CSV table of C-alpha atoms in Angstrom, one decimal:
chain,number,residue,atom,x,y,z
A,1,MET,CA,36.3,118.9,158.9
A,2,GLU,CA,38.2,116.0,157.5
A,3,MET,CA,41.9,116.0,158.1
A,4,MET,CA,43.0,112.7,156.6
A,5,ASP,CA,46.2,112.2,158.5
A,6,SER,CA,47.5,111.3,162.0
A,7,ARG,CA,47.3,114.8,163.2
A,8,LYS,CA,43.5,114.9,163.1
A,9,ALA,CA,42.9,113.3,166.5
A,10,GLN,CA,45.7,115.3,168.2
A,11,LEU,CA,44.3,118.6,167.0
A,12,HIS,CA,40.7,117.9,168.0
A,13,ALA,CA,41.9,116.7,171.4
A,14,TRP,CA,44.0,119.8,171.9
A,15,LEU,CA,41.8,122.5,170.6
A,16,PRO,CA,38.8,122.8,173.0
A,17,SER,CA,40.8,123.6,176.2
A,18,GLN,CA,43.0,126.1,174.2
A,19,LEU,CA,39.9,127.8,172.7
A,20,ALA,CA,38.4,128.1,176.1
A,21,GLN,CA,41.5,129.7,177.6
A,22,THR,CA,41.8,132.1,174.6
A,23,TYR,CA,38.1,133.1,174.7
A,24,ALA,CA,38.5,133.9,178.4
A,25,THR,CA,41.6,136.0,177.8
A,26,LEU,CA,40.0,137.9,175.1
A,27,GLY,CA,36.7,138.4,176.9
A,28,TRP,CA,34.7,136.5,174.3
A,29,GLY,CA,32.6,134.4,176.7
A,30,GLU,CA,31.8,130.8,176.1
A,31,VAL,CA,33.1,128.8,173.2
A,32,GLY,CA,30.2,128.2,170.7
A,33,SER,CA,29.7,125.4,168.2
A,34,GLY,CA,32.1,126.8,165.7
A,35,GLU,CA,33.6,125.2,162.6
A,36,LEU,CA,37.1,124.4,161.6
A,37,SER,CA,38.1,124.7,158.0
A,38,ALA,CA,41.2,124.9,155.9
A,39,ALA,CA,42.7,128.4,155.6
A,40,SER,CA,45.9,127.8,153.7
A,41,ALA,CA,49.0,125.6,153.2
A,42,ASP,CA,52.5,126.5,152.2
A,43,ALA,CA,55.5,124.9,150.7
A,44,SER,CA,56.6,123.5,154.0
A,45,PHE,CA,54.8,121.0,156.3
A,46,ARG,CA,52.8,123.7,158.0
A,47,ARG,CA,49.1,124.1,157.5
A,48,TYR,CA,46.6,126.7,158.7
A,49,PHE,CA,43.0,126.3,159.6
A,50,ARG,CA,40.4,128.9,160.6
A,51,TRP,CA,38.1,128.4,163.6
A,52,VAL,CA,34.9,130.4,163.0
A,53,ASP,CA,32.3,130.8,165.8
A,54,GLY,CA,29.8,133.4,164.8
A,55,SER,CA,31.6,136.7,164.3
A,56,ARG,CA,34.7,135.4,166.1
A,57,SER,CA,37.5,133.7,164.3
A,58,ILE,CA,41.0,132.3,165.1
A,59,ILE,CA,43.7,130.8,163.0
A,60,VAL,CA,45.1,127.4,164.0
A,61,MET,CA,48.6,126.6,162.9
A,62,ASP,CA,49.5,122.9,162.5
A,63,ALA,CA,53.3,122.5,162.4
A,64,PRO,CA,54.3,118.9,163.0
A,65,PRO,CA,57.2,119.1,165.4
A,66,GLU,CA,59.2,116.3,163.7
A,67,GLN,CA,59.3,118.5,160.5
A,68,GLU,CA,58.8,122.0,161.8
A,69,ASP,CA,60.3,123.8,164.8
A,70,SER,CA,57.8,126.5,165.8
A,71,ALA,CA,60.1,128.2,168.4
A,72,PRO,CA,61.6,130.5,165.8
A,73,PHE,CA,58.1,131.6,164.7
A,74,VAL,CA,57.3,132.7,168.3
A,75,ARG,CA,60.7,134.4,168.8
A,76,ILE,CA,60.7,136.3,165.5
A,77,ALA,CA,57.1,137.3,165.9
A,78,ALA,CA,58.2,139.1,169.0
A,79,LEU,CA,61.1,140.8,167.2
A,80,LEU,CA,58.7,142.0,164.5
A,81,ALA,CA,56.2,143.3,167.0
A,82,GLU,CA,59.1,145.1,168.8
A,83,ALA,CA,60.0,146.8,165.5
A,84,GLY,CA,56.4,148.0,165.1
A,85,VAL,CA,55.4,145.5,162.4
A,86,ARG,CA,52.0,144.0,162.4
A,87,THR,CA,52.1,140.2,163.0
A,88,PRO,CA,49.4,137.9,164.2
A,89,GLN,CA,49.1,137.9,168.0
A,90,ILE,CA,49.9,134.4,169.4
A,91,TYR,CA,47.1,133.4,171.7
A,92,SER,CA,48.4,129.9,172.5
A,93,ALA,CA,51.6,128.0,171.6
A,94,ASP,CA,52.2,124.3,172.3
A,95,LEU,CA,55.6,123.8,170.8
A,96,GLN,CA,55.9,120.2,171.8
A,97,LYS,CA,52.7,119.3,169.9
A,98,GLY,CA,53.2,121.8,167.1
A,99,PHE,CA,49.9,123.6,167.5
A,100,LEU,CA,49.4,127.4,167.8
A,101,LEU,CA,46.4,129.6,168.0
A,102,LEU,CA,46.9,132.9,166.2
A,103,GLU,CA,45.0,136.2,165.6
A,104,ASP,CA,43.0,136.0,162.3
A,105,MET,CA,44.3,138.9,160.2
A,106,GLY,CA,41.7,138.5,157.5
A,107,ALA,CA,41.1,136.4,154.5
A,108,SER,CA,42.9,138.2,151.7
A,109,THR,CA,46.6,138.3,151.1
A,110,TYR,CA,48.2,140.9,148.8
A,111,LEU,CA,48.4,138.2,146.2
A,112,GLN,CA,44.7,137.4,146.4
A,113,SER,CA,43.8,141.1,146.3
A,114,ILE,CA,45.9,141.7,143.2
A,115,GLN,CA,44.5,138.6,141.5
A,116,GLN,CA,41.0,139.7,142.2
A,117,GLY,CA,41.6,142.8,140.0
A,118,ILE,CA,42.0,145.7,142.4
A,119,ASP,CA,42.7,149.0,140.6
A,120,ASP,CA,46.1,150.6,140.1
A,121,ALA,CA,45.7,153.0,142.9
A,122,SER,CA,45.0,150.2,145.3
A,123,ILE,CA,48.0,148.3,144.1
A,124,GLU,CA,50.1,151.4,144.6
A,125,GLN,CA,48.9,151.7,148.2
A,126,LEU,CA,49.7,148.0,148.9
A,127,TYR,CA,53.3,148.4,147.7
A,128,ALA,CA,53.8,151.7,149.4
A,129,THR,CA,52.8,150.3,152.8
A,130,ALA,CA,54.8,147.1,152.2
A,131,ILE,CA,57.9,149.2,151.6
A,132,THR,CA,57.2,151.3,154.7
A,133,THR,CA,56.8,148.2,156.8
A,134,LEU,CA,60.0,146.6,155.4
A,135,VAL,CA,62.1,149.7,156.2
A,136,ARG,CA,60.8,149.8,159.8
A,137,TRP,CA,61.7,146.1,160.2
A,138,GLN,CA,65.2,146.7,158.8
A,139,GLN,CA,65.7,149.8,161.1
A,140,ALA,CA,65.4,147.4,164.1
A,141,SER,CA,68.3,145.3,162.8
A,142,ARG,CA,71.3,144.5,165.0
A,143,PRO,CA,73.9,141.8,164.8
A,144,GLY,CA,73.9,138.8,167.0
A,145,VAL,CA,70.1,138.5,167.3
A,146,LEU,CA,69.4,136.3,164.2
A,147,ALA,CA,71.7,133.8,162.6
A,148,ASP,CA,73.9,135.1,159.8
A,149,TYR,CA,72.7,134.6,156.2
A,150,ASP,CA,76.3,133.7,155.4
A,151,GLU,CA,78.1,132.1,152.4
A,152,THR,CA,77.4,128.6,153.5
A,153,ILE,CA,73.6,129.2,153.5
A,154,LEU,CA,73.6,131.3,150.3
A,155,ARG,CA,75.7,128.7,148.5
A,156,ARG,CA,73.6,125.8,149.8
A,157,GLU,CA,70.5,127.6,148.4
A,158,LEU,CA,72.1,128.1,145.0
A,159,GLN,CA,73.0,124.4,144.9
A,160,LEU,CA,69.3,123.5,144.9
A,161,PHE,CA,69.2,124.5,141.2
A,162,PRO,CA,71.7,121.9,139.9
A,163,ASP,CA,70.7,119.3,142.5
A,164,TRP,CA,66.9,119.5,142.0
A,165,TYR,CA,66.0,121.5,138.9
A,166,VAL,CA,68.8,120.3,136.6
A,167,SER,CA,69.5,116.9,137.8
A,168,ARG,CA,66.0,115.8,139.0
A,169,HIS,CA,63.7,117.8,136.8
A,170,LEU,CA,65.7,118.1,133.6
A,171,GLN,CA,67.3,114.7,134.3
A,172,ARG,CA,70.8,115.7,133.2
A,173,GLN,CA,74.1,116.8,134.6
A,174,PHE,CA,76.2,119.9,133.8
A,175,SER,CA,78.7,119.4,131.1
A,176,SER,CA,82.3,120.6,131.8
A,177,ALA,CA,81.6,123.9,130.1
A,178,GLU,CA,78.3,124.3,132.0
A,179,GLU,CA,80.0,123.5,135.2
A,180,GLU,CA,82.6,126.2,134.5
A,181,ASP,CA,79.9,128.8,133.8
A,182,TRP,CA,78.1,127.7,137.0
A,183,GLN,CA,81.1,128.2,139.2
A,184,THR,CA,81.8,131.6,137.6
A,185,LEU,CA,78.2,132.7,138.1
A,186,SER,CA,78.1,131.4,141.6
A,187,ARG,CA,81.2,133.4,142.6
A,188,LEU,CA,79.9,136.6,141.0
A,189,VAL,CA,76.5,136.3,142.7
A,190,LEU,CA,77.9,135.3,146.1
A,191,ASP,CA,80.5,138.0,146.1
A,192,SER,CA,77.9,140.6,145.5
A,193,ASN,CA,75.4,139.2,148.1
A,194,LEU,CA,78.1,139.0,150.8
A,195,ALA,CA,79.4,142.6,150.1
A,196,GLU,CA,76.0,144.1,150.9
A,197,PRO,CA,75.2,145.8,154.2
A,198,GLN,CA,73.5,143.4,156.7
A,199,VAL,CA,70.0,143.7,158.1
A,200,PHE,CA,67.2,141.6,159.4
A,201,VAL,CA,65.9,139.5,156.4
A,202,HIS,CA,62.4,138.0,156.4
A,203,ARG,CA,63.4,135.7,153.4
A,204,ASP,CA,59.9,135.4,152.0
A,205,TYR,CA,58.7,139.0,152.0
A,206,MET,CA,56.3,138.7,149.1
A,207,PRO,CA,52.6,139.3,148.4
A,208,ARG,CA,51.5,135.8,149.4
A,209,ASN,CA,52.8,136.5,152.9
A,210,LEU,CA,51.3,140.0,153.4
A,211,MET,CA,47.8,140.4,154.5
A,212,THR,CA,45.6,143.1,153.1
A,213,ALA,CA,44.5,145.4,155.9
A,214,ASP,CA,43.6,149.0,156.7
A,215,GLY,CA,46.9,150.8,157.1
A,216,GLU,CA,50.0,148.6,157.0
A,217,PRO,CA,50.0,144.9,156.0
A,218,GLY,CA,49.9,142.0,158.4
A,219,VAL,CA,53.2,140.0,157.9
A,220,LEU,CA,53.2,136.2,157.9
A,221,ASP,CA,55.6,133.3,157.4
A,222,PHE,CA,58.6,135.0,159.0
A,223,GLN,CA,60.0,132.0,160.9
A,224,ASP,CA,63.1,131.6,158.7
A,225,ALA,CA,64.4,135.2,159.2
A,226,LEU,CA,68.1,135.7,159.2
A,227,TYR,CA,70.6,138.6,159.3
A,228,GLY,CA,71.8,139.2,155.8
A,229,PRO,CA,71.8,141.2,152.5
A,230,LEU,CA,69.9,144.5,152.5
A,231,SER,CA,68.4,144.0,149.1
A,232,TYR,CA,67.0,140.6,149.7
A,233,ASP,CA,63.5,141.4,151.0
A,234,VAL,CA,62.7,144.2,148.6
A,235,THR,CA,63.9,142.0,145.7
A,236,SER,CA,61.5,139.2,146.7
A,237,LEU,CA,58.7,141.7,147.2
A,238,LEU,CA,58.9,143.0,143.7
A,239,ALA,CA,59.9,139.8,141.8
A,240,ASP,CA,57.1,137.7,143.0
A,241,ALA,CA,56.8,133.9,142.7
A,242,PHE,CA,53.2,133.8,141.6
A,243,PHE,CA,52.5,136.8,139.4
A,244,THR,CA,54.7,139.2,137.4
A,245,LEU,CA,54.8,142.9,137.7
A,246,PRO,CA,56.1,144.9,134.7
A,247,LEU,CA,59.8,145.5,134.9
A,248,SER,CA,59.3,149.2,134.6
A,249,GLN,CA,57.0,149.2,137.6
A,250,ARG,CA,59.4,147.0,139.6
A,251,GLU,CA,62.2,149.5,139.0
A,252,VAL,CA,60.1,152.5,140.0
A,253,TRP,CA,59.3,150.8,143.4
A,254,LEU,CA,62.8,149.6,143.8
A,255,GLU,CA,64.1,153.2,143.6
A,256,ARG,CA,61.3,154.3,145.9
A,257,TYR,CA,62.5,151.7,148.5
A,258,TRP,CA,66.1,152.9,148.1
A,259,GLN,CA,65.1,156.5,148.7
A,260,GLN,CA,63.0,155.7,151.7
A,261,ALA,CA,65.7,153.4,153.2
A,262,ARG,CA,68.3,156.1,152.8
A,263,GLU,CA,66.1,158.7,154.4
A,264,ALA,CA,65.6,156.2,157.3
A,265,GLY,CA,69.3,155.9,157.8
A,266,LEU,CA,69.7,152.4,156.5
A,267,PRO,CA,73.2,151.6,155.0
A,268,THR,CA,72.2,151.8,151.3
A,269,PRO,CA,74.7,152.5,148.6
A,270,ALA,CA,75.1,156.2,147.8
A,271,ASP,CA,73.7,155.9,144.3
A,272,PHE,CA,70.7,154.0,143.0
A,273,GLN,CA,72.4,152.2,140.1
A,274,THR,CA,74.8,150.4,142.5
A,275,PHE,CA,71.8,149.3,144.6
A,276,ARG,CA,69.9,148.2,141.5
A,277,ALA,CA,72.9,146.0,140.4
A,278,GLN,CA,73.0,144.5,143.9
A,279,SER,CA,69.3,143.8,143.8
A,280,ARG,CA,69.6,142.2,140.4
A,281,LEU,CA,72.3,139.7,141.6
A,282,MET,CA,70.4,139.1,144.8
A,283,GLY,CA,67.5,138.2,142.5
A,284,VAL,CA,69.6,135.8,140.5
A,285,GLN,CA,70.4,133.9,143.7
A,286,ARG,CA,66.8,133.8,144.8
A,287,HIS,CA,65.4,132.8,141.4
A,288,LEU,CA,67.8,130.0,141.0
A,289,LYS,CA,67.1,128.8,144.6
A,290,VAL,CA,63.3,128.9,144.0
A,291,LEU,CA,63.6,126.9,140.8
A,292,GLY,CA,65.4,124.2,142.8
A,293,ILE,CA,62.9,124.5,145.7
A,294,PHE,CA,59.8,124.2,143.4
A,295,ALA,CA,61.4,121.1,141.8
A,296,ARG,CA,62.1,119.6,145.2
A,297,ILE,CA,58.6,120.3,146.4
A,298,ASN,CA,57.3,118.4,143.4
A,299,TYR,CA,59.5,115.3,143.5
A,300,ARG,CA,60.0,115.0,147.2
A,301,ASP,CA,56.7,116.3,148.6
A,302,GLY,CA,54.3,115.6,145.8
A,303,LYS,CA,53.1,119.2,145.4
A,304,ALA,CA,53.2,119.4,141.6
A,305,HIS,CA,51.4,122.8,141.1
A,306,TYR,CA,54.5,124.8,142.1
A,307,LEU,CA,56.3,123.7,138.9
A,308,SER,CA,53.8,125.6,136.8
A,309,ASP,CA,55.3,128.9,138.1
A,310,THR,CA,58.9,128.0,137.2
A,311,PRO,CA,58.8,129.8,133.8
A,312,ARG,CA,58.3,133.0,135.7
A,313,PHE,CA,61.7,132.6,137.3
A,314,VAL,CA,63.4,131.8,134.0
A,315,GLY,CA,61.9,135.0,132.7
A,316,TYR,CA,63.3,137.0,135.7
A,317,LEU,CA,66.8,135.4,135.0
A,318,ARG,CA,66.6,136.3,131.3
A,319,GLU,CA,65.7,139.9,132.1
A,320,ALA,CA,68.7,140.1,134.4
A,321,CYS,CA,71.0,138.7,131.7
A,322,ALA,CA,69.7,141.4,129.3
A,323,GLN,CA,70.6,144.1,131.8
A,324,ASP,CA,74.0,143.0,133.0
A,325,HIS,CA,76.9,141.8,130.7
A,326,ARG,CA,78.5,140.1,133.8
A,327,LEU,CA,75.7,137.5,133.6
A,328,ALA,CA,76.9,136.1,130.3
A,329,PRO,CA,77.7,132.8,132.0
A,330,LEU,CA,74.1,132.5,133.2
A,331,GLU,CA,72.8,133.3,129.7
A,332,ARG,CA,75.0,130.6,128.2
A,333,LEU,CA,73.8,128.2,130.9
A,334,LEU,CA,70.1,128.9,130.3
A,335,ASP,CA,70.7,128.5,126.5
A,336,SER,CA,72.4,125.2,126.8
A,337,LEU,CA,69.8,123.9,129.2
A,338,GLY,CA,67.0,125.0,126.8
A,339,LEU,CA,65.4,127.2,129.4
A,340,HIS,CA,63.1,130.0,128.1
A,341,ALA,CA,60.3,131.9,129.8
């Protein structure tokens, strides 16, 4: 395999001894003449490779320590496993070098399964099990374990939209009227986000990070988890970054989550319409953040393909405006910036 960067020699020097130890632990015998190939990459500096040796396979995480701290990945994997959530077993972790060996949970994410054209019944099963897994994760929540998803972080994420999408991508600054609308919108959204009950929040609980498997999904990319708004993860599950579910279907599953969460004893609002409104404003925060992140990934990191998905988020924002008169400042802002899905 060609890894055209300075990490290539480090990984190839590290891998043989770690594979030998892992094989011995798993009772797999001697390491064969396997092959290492790219498995996936994400929006961060992390990359994933798959070691295949006959019928045996292992995922190799490459997380350069100067850019990525892998300690939270190890810690939060343990929290998820304690809650009964399926995560990849960690066979080996060298945090100083930034290399980990992980259980291979398969080759298909929810996103890939859906894009491959599975039938409606199969999609229904995927989302039903994702909701069950999410509720179980949230039931394990307790304060003081994860850092708070507080106003400072939520506001910093919102600010990615004017800083990167508007200023860098659209190459303009807010007018005084736009700035007034932005401040009004930010206060509305943050007040709603911060008033929600607090639970463990994955922060990227979406089809790209859920592995299709028998039974409940394997959960990935959880290292940024915080303690924050109840509606965040289900909102990101249903309003995906890379494909769009019909609004009617999203609302059916949102209500199903609300019912299941209430039955599990989670601190949901007493009526669904209140929760639906919270989820809508949580979605506004996330969609604006992602617009900024995708612009930043393009201009800072040279990953241009993420920008092709930005109209999807404008569409989500337009839907929210059509449903909630309080979002008139957002609608005016989208109009004045010329943003249409």
